[in-house]
């Protein structure tokens, strides 16, 4: 099965200072903005878009360096969290999305999406949280050794950019309940098909803040501090507990930050919760939307 069959959506592009920023814009109604992480792309949300676009306007960008967006060098793009938030803000301004946003976030999408929400809390109507964070590494959580190697060593650079290790391995270990089909696995890794085109995968890992002197640490702290603004809006959490990065330590922080959230734990699922438990999670989200009109 080819990509067009798995991903049967119109490709839209916004010019961001000379870079093509790809996004899906499917359906009409209240906006549902879905923000992906690393090393995935808008493909991750394909089944959720299909399920919701009959009633909602589904907007799903590919971050620069990911998916069908351009993959510029460092001299042509600033691969930082703040720039990612700026990009999302530019897109939503371009589409005149100003209110009643349901924000769906996964992985780095939590930092980026909640970074946007922190700037515009009045625009957010509902939150859907999937194996992600909007705060710095929990004190009880050791930083995973594979991420440390990718983040801090030349070996990590070679593995990620030379061998596509991050994206390729994630397509296997990111699911626990059932393996991805070969066609789906190929679709996940397809955009990251050369040293040049894997720059974003590496920069995302290198951008993880671990100590106060790291570039994003204070920005993430401010996003974290903004979370209390969202304790009065409907929130649902779906979490794969077999995720070796975004594990129970992260989920426990979310439970403390968002005590009102409805939490759904999947003990046999991994990081790519929308692959492992696609039907259940989509049904939960659809039910959540109906119950919180």
CSV table of C-alpha atoms in Angstrom, one decimal:
chain,number,residue,atom,x,y,z
A,1,UNK,CA,0.0,0.0,0.0
A,2,UNK,CA,1.5,3.3,-1.1
A,3,UNK,CA,1.7,6.6,0.8
A,4,UNK,CA,-1.3,8.1,-1.1
A,5,UNK,CA,-3.5,5.3,0.1
A,6,UNK,CA,-2.4,5.5,3.7
A,7,UNK,CA,-2.4,9.3,3.7
A,8,UNK,CA,-5.2,10.4,1.3
A,9,UNK,CA,-5.2,14.1,2.1
A,10,UNK,CA,-4.6,17.3,0.2
A,11,UNK,CA,-1.0,18.7,0.7
A,12,UNK,CA,-1.0,22.4,1.7
A,13,UNK,CA,2.0,24.6,2.0
A,14,UNK,CA,2.7,27.9,3.8
A,15,UNK,CA,5.8,29.9,3.0
A,16,UNK,CA,7.8,30.5,6.1
A,17,UNK,CA,10.7,32.9,5.2
A,18,UNK,CA,11.4,30.9,2.1
A,19,UNK,CA,10.8,27.4,3.6
A,20,UNK,CA,7.8,25.3,2.7
A,21,UNK,CA,5.7,24.4,5.8
A,22,UNK,CA,3.4,21.5,5.0
A,23,UNK,CA,0.1,21.1,6.8
A,24,UNK,CA,-3.2,19.2,6.5
A,25,UNK,CA,-6.4,21.2,6.6
A,26,UNK,CA,-9.3,18.8,6.4
A,27,UNK,CA,-13.0,19.3,7.2
A,28,UNK,CA,-15.0,22.1,8.6
A,29,UNK,CA,-16.2,23.1,12.0
A,30,UNK,CA,-14.4,23.8,15.2
A,31,UNK,CA,-10.6,23.5,14.8
A,32,UNK,CA,-8.7,20.5,16.0
A,33,UNK,CA,-5.0,21.3,15.9
A,34,UNK,CA,-2.8,18.2,16.1
A,35,UNK,CA,0.9,18.7,16.9
A,36,UNK,CA,3.4,15.8,16.2
A,37,UNK,CA,6.7,15.1,17.8
A,38,UNK,CA,10.1,13.6,16.9
A,39,UNK,CA,10.8,11.5,14.9
A,40,UNK,CA,7.3,11.4,13.4
A,41,UNK,CA,5.3,13.7,11.2
A,42,UNK,CA,1.6,14.5,10.4
A,43,UNK,CA,1.2,10.9,9.2
A,44,UNK,CA,0.9,10.0,12.9
A,45,UNK,CA,-2.5,11.6,13.0
A,46,UNK,CA,-3.9,10.2,9.8
A,47,UNK,CA,-6.6,8.0,11.3
A,48,UNK,CA,-7.6,10.7,13.8
A,49,UNK,CA,-8.0,13.2,10.9
A,50,UNK,CA,-10.2,10.7,9.0
A,51,UNK,CA,-12.3,10.1,12.1
A,52,UNK,CA,-12.8,13.8,13.0
A,53,UNK,CA,-12.8,15.7,9.7
A,54,UNK,CA,-16.5,15.0,9.1
A,55,UNK,CA,-17.4,17.3,12.0
A,56,UNK,CA,-14.2,19.4,12.7
A,57,UNK,CA,-11.5,21.3,10.9
A,58,UNK,CA,-8.4,19.2,11.4
A,59,UNK,CA,-5.2,21.2,11.1
A,60,UNK,CA,-1.9,19.2,11.3
A,61,UNK,CA,1.4,20.8,10.4
A,62,UNK,CA,4.7,19.1,9.7
A,63,UNK,CA,7.4,20.9,11.6
A,64,UNK,CA,10.2,22.3,9.4
A,65,UNK,CA,12.6,19.4,8.8
A,66,UNK,CA,9.8,16.8,9.2
A,67,UNK,CA,7.4,15.0,6.9
A,68,UNK,CA,6.6,16.9,3.7
A,69,UNK,CA,8.0,20.3,4.9
A,70,UNK,CA,11.3,21.6,3.7
A,71,UNK,CA,14.5,20.4,5.5
A,72,UNK,CA,16.9,23.3,5.5
A,73,UNK,CA,20.4,23.5,6.9
A,74,UNK,CA,21.1,25.4,10.2
A,75,UNK,CA,22.1,28.5,8.3
A,76,UNK,CA,18.6,28.7,6.8
A,77,UNK,CA,16.5,27.8,9.8
A,78,UNK,CA,16.7,28.0,13.6
A,79,UNK,CA,15.9,24.5,14.9
A,80,UNK,CA,14.7,25.6,18.3
A,81,UNK,CA,11.6,25.2,20.4
A,82,UNK,CA,10.7,28.9,20.3
A,83,UNK,CA,10.9,28.9,16.5
A,84,UNK,CA,8.7,25.8,16.3
A,85,UNK,CA,6.1,27.7,18.4
A,86,UNK,CA,6.4,30.7,16.2
A,87,UNK,CA,5.8,28.6,13.2
A,88,UNK,CA,2.6,27.1,14.6
A,89,UNK,CA,1.4,30.5,15.6
A,90,UNK,CA,2.1,31.8,12.1
A,91,UNK,CA,0.1,29.0,10.5
A,92,UNK,CA,-2.9,29.4,12.8
A,93,UNK,CA,-2.9,33.2,12.2
A,94,UNK,CA,-2.7,32.5,8.5
A,95,UNK,CA,-5.7,30.2,8.7
A,96,UNK,CA,-7.5,32.7,11.0
A,97,UNK,CA,-7.9,30.1,13.8
A,98,UNK,CA,-8.7,32.3,16.8
A,99,UNK,CA,-11.0,30.4,19.1
A,100,UNK,CA,-12.4,27.1,20.3
A,101,UNK,CA,-9.3,25.1,19.5
A,102,UNK,CA,-9.0,21.5,20.6
A,103,UNK,CA,-5.3,20.9,20.9
A,104,UNK,CA,-4.0,17.4,20.4
A,105,UNK,CA,-0.3,16.9,21.4
A,106,UNK,CA,2.2,14.0,21.3
A,107,UNK,CA,5.9,13.9,22.1
A,108,UNK,CA,7.6,17.2,21.3
A,109,UNK,CA,4.2,18.4,20.2
A,110,UNK,CA,3.4,18.9,23.9
A,111,UNK,CA,6.1,21.5,24.3
A,112,UNK,CA,5.3,23.2,20.9
A,113,UNK,CA,1.5,23.0,21.3
A,114,UNK,CA,1.4,24.1,24.9
A,115,UNK,CA,3.9,26.7,24.1
A,116,UNK,CA,1.4,28.2,21.7
A,117,UNK,CA,-1.4,27.7,24.3
A,118,UNK,CA,0.6,29.5,26.9
A,119,UNK,CA,0.7,32.6,24.6
A,120,UNK,CA,-3.0,32.3,23.8
A,121,UNK,CA,-4.9,30.5,26.6
A,122,UNK,CA,-8.2,32.1,25.7
A,123,UNK,CA,-8.2,30.3,22.3
A,124,UNK,CA,-8.0,26.8,23.8
A,125,UNK,CA,-11.3,24.9,24.4
A,126,UNK,CA,-10.1,21.3,24.9
A,127,UNK,CA,-6.9,19.4,25.4
A,128,UNK,CA,-5.9,15.9,24.3
A,129,UNK,CA,-2.6,14.7,25.7
A,130,UNK,CA,-0.8,11.7,24.3
A,131,UNK,CA,2.6,10.5,25.7
A,132,UNK,CA,4.2,14.0,25.9
A,133,UNK,CA,5.4,16.7,28.2
A,134,UNK,CA,5.1,20.4,28.7
A,135,UNK,CA,7.6,20.6,31.5
A,136,UNK,CA,11.2,19.7,32.1
A,137,UNK,CA,12.5,16.2,32.9
A,138,UNK,CA,10.8,15.0,36.1
A,139,UNK,CA,13.3,14.8,39.0
A,140,UNK,CA,12.5,11.1,39.5
A,141,UNK,CA,13.2,10.2,35.8
A,142,UNK,CA,16.7,9.3,34.7
A,143,UNK,CA,17.5,10.6,31.2
A,144,UNK,CA,17.5,7.6,28.9
A,145,UNK,CA,21.0,6.5,27.8
A,146,UNK,CA,20.1,6.1,24.1
A,147,UNK,CA,18.9,9.7,24.1
A,148,UNK,CA,22.0,10.9,25.9
A,149,UNK,CA,24.2,9.2,23.2
A,150,UNK,CA,22.1,10.9,20.4
A,151,UNK,CA,22.1,14.3,22.2
A,152,UNK,CA,25.7,14.5,23.3
A,153,UNK,CA,28.1,12.4,21.2
A,154,UNK,CA,29.4,12.3,17.6
A,155,UNK,CA,28.5,8.6,17.6
A,156,UNK,CA,24.9,9.8,18.1
A,157,UNK,CA,25.1,12.2,15.2
A,158,UNK,CA,26.4,9.4,12.9
A,159,UNK,CA,23.7,7.0,14.1
A,160,UNK,CA,20.9,9.5,13.7
A,161,UNK,CA,22.0,11.2,10.5
A,162,UNK,CA,24.0,8.5,8.9
A,163,UNK,CA,21.8,5.5,9.6
A,164,UNK,CA,18.4,7.0,10.4
A,165,UNK,CA,18.7,5.1,13.7
A,166,UNK,CA,16.3,7.3,15.6
A,167,UNK,CA,13.4,7.2,13.2
A,168,UNK,CA,14.0,3.6,12.2
A,169,UNK,CA,14.3,2.2,15.7
A,170,UNK,CA,11.3,4.2,16.9
A,171,UNK,CA,9.1,2.6,14.2
A,172,UNK,CA,9.9,-0.7,15.9
A,173,UNK,CA,10.1,0.1,19.6
A,174,UNK,CA,7.4,2.8,19.6
A,175,UNK,CA,4.7,0.1,19.4
A,176,UNK,CA,4.3,-2.7,21.8
A,177,UNK,CA,0.8,-4.2,21.3
A,178,UNK,CA,1.2,-4.9,17.6
A,179,UNK,CA,4.1,-4.3,15.1
A,180,UNK,CA,3.6,-1.7,12.5
A,181,UNK,CA,2.9,-3.0,9.0
A,182,UNK,CA,5.9,-2.7,6.6
A,183,UNK,CA,4.0,0.0,4.6
A,184,UNK,CA,3.3,2.1,7.7
A,185,UNK,CA,6.9,1.7,9.0
A,186,UNK,CA,8.2,2.8,5.6
A,187,UNK,CA,5.9,5.8,5.7
A,188,UNK,CA,7.2,6.9,9.1
A,189,UNK,CA,10.8,6.8,7.9
A,190,UNK,CA,10.4,8.0,4.3
A,191,UNK,CA,10.8,11.7,4.9
A,192,UNK,CA,14.1,11.1,6.7
A,193,UNK,CA,15.9,9.6,3.8
A,194,UNK,CA,19.3,11.2,3.8
A,195,UNK,CA,22.0,12.8,6.0
A,196,UNK,CA,20.6,16.2,5.0
A,197,UNK,CA,17.0,15.3,5.6
A,198,UNK,CA,17.7,13.9,9.1
A,199,UNK,CA,18.8,17.2,10.5
A,200,UNK,CA,15.6,17.9,12.4
A,201,UNK,CA,15.6,14.5,14.0
A,202,UNK,CA,19.0,15.2,15.6
A,203,UNK,CA,18.3,18.9,16.4
A,204,UNK,CA,15.1,17.9,18.3
A,205,UNK,CA,17.1,15.6,20.6
A,206,UNK,CA,19.9,18.1,21.0
A,207,UNK,CA,17.3,20.7,22.0
A,208,UNK,CA,16.1,18.7,25.0
A,209,UNK,CA,16.8,20.9,28.1
A,210,UNK,CA,18.3,19.1,31.0
A,211,UNK,CA,19.8,21.9,33.2
A,212,UNK,CA,19.0,25.6,33.8
A,213,UNK,CA,21.8,26.8,31.5
A,214,UNK,CA,20.4,24.9,28.5
A,215,UNK,CA,18.8,27.0,25.8
A,216,UNK,CA,15.2,25.9,26.3
A,217,UNK,CA,15.1,25.3,30.0
A,218,UNK,CA,13.6,28.7,31.0
A,219,UNK,CA,11.1,28.6,28.1
A,220,UNK,CA,9.9,25.2,29.2
A,221,UNK,CA,9.7,26.4,32.8
A,222,UNK,CA,7.4,29.2,31.6
A,223,UNK,CA,5.2,26.7,29.6
A,224,UNK,CA,5.1,24.5,32.7
A,225,UNK,CA,4.0,27.5,34.8
A,226,UNK,CA,1.2,28.3,32.3
A,227,UNK,CA,-0.5,24.8,32.8
A,228,UNK,CA,-2.5,26.0,35.7
A,229,UNK,CA,-4.4,28.3,33.3
A,230,UNK,CA,-5.9,25.1,31.7
A,231,UNK,CA,-7.2,23.4,34.8
A,232,UNK,CA,-10.7,24.6,34.0
A,233,UNK,CA,-10.9,23.3,30.4
A,234,UNK,CA,-11.9,19.7,29.4
A,235,UNK,CA,-8.8,17.5,29.2
A,236,UNK,CA,-8.3,13.9,28.3
A,237,UNK,CA,-5.1,11.9,28.6
A,238,UNK,CA,-4.3,8.7,26.7
A,239,UNK,CA,-1.0,7.1,27.7
A,240,UNK,CA,1.0,4.1,26.6
A,241,UNK,CA,2.8,2.9,29.7
A,242,UNK,CA,5.4,0.9,27.8
A,243,UNK,CA,7.0,4.1,26.5
A,244,UNK,CA,10.7,4.2,27.7
A,245,UNK,CA,10.9,8.0,27.4
A,246,UNK,CA,7.5,9.4,28.2
A,247,UNK,CA,6.7,6.8,30.9
A,248,UNK,CA,4.8,6.7,34.2
A,249,UNK,CA,7.1,9.5,35.7
A,250,UNK,CA,5.8,11.9,33.0
A,251,UNK,CA,2.2,10.7,33.4
A,252,UNK,CA,2.4,11.2,37.1
A,253,UNK,CA,3.4,14.9,36.6
A,254,UNK,CA,0.5,15.4,34.2
A,255,UNK,CA,-1.9,14.0,36.9
A,256,UNK,CA,-0.6,16.5,39.4
A,257,UNK,CA,-0.6,19.4,36.9
A,258,UNK,CA,-4.0,18.6,35.4
A,259,UNK,CA,-6.0,16.9,38.3
A,260,UNK,CA,-9.3,17.4,36.5
A,261,UNK,CA,-8.1,15.4,33.4
A,262,UNK,CA,-9.8,12.1,32.5
A,263,UNK,CA,-6.9,9.6,32.3
A,264,UNK,CA,-6.8,6.5,30.1
A,265,UNK,CA,-3.8,4.2,30.7
A,266,UNK,CA,-2.8,1.5,28.2
A,267,UNK,CA,-0.5,-0.9,30.0
A,268,UNK,CA,0.5,-2.9,26.9
A,269,UNK,CA,1.1,0.1,24.6
A,270,UNK,CA,4.1,2.1,23.7
A,271,UNK,CA,5.0,5.6,22.6
A,272,UNK,CA,3.0,5.6,19.4
A,273,UNK,CA,-0.3,5.2,21.2
A,274,UNK,CA,-2.3,6.2,18.1
A,275,UNK,CA,-0.7,3.1,16.3
A,276,UNK,CA,-0.9,0.6,19.2
A,277,UNK,CA,-4.4,1.4,20.3
A,278,UNK,CA,-5.7,3.4,17.4
A,279,UNK,CA,-9.4,2.4,17.6
A,280,UNK,CA,-9.7,2.7,21.3
A,281,UNK,CA,-8.0,6.1,21.5
A,282,UNK,CA,-9.9,7.5,18.6
A,283,UNK,CA,-13.2,6.4,20.2
A,284,UNK,CA,-12.1,8.0,23.5
A,285,UNK,CA,-11.3,11.3,21.7
A,286,UNK,CA,-14.6,11.2,19.8
A,287,UNK,CA,-16.6,10.5,22.9
A,288,UNK,CA,-14.7,13.3,24.7
A,289,UNK,CA,-15.6,15.8,22.0
A,290,UNK,CA,-19.3,14.8,22.2
A,291,UNK,CA,-19.4,15.1,26.0
A,292,UNK,CA,-17.7,18.5,26.0
A,293,UNK,CA,-19.5,20.4,23.3
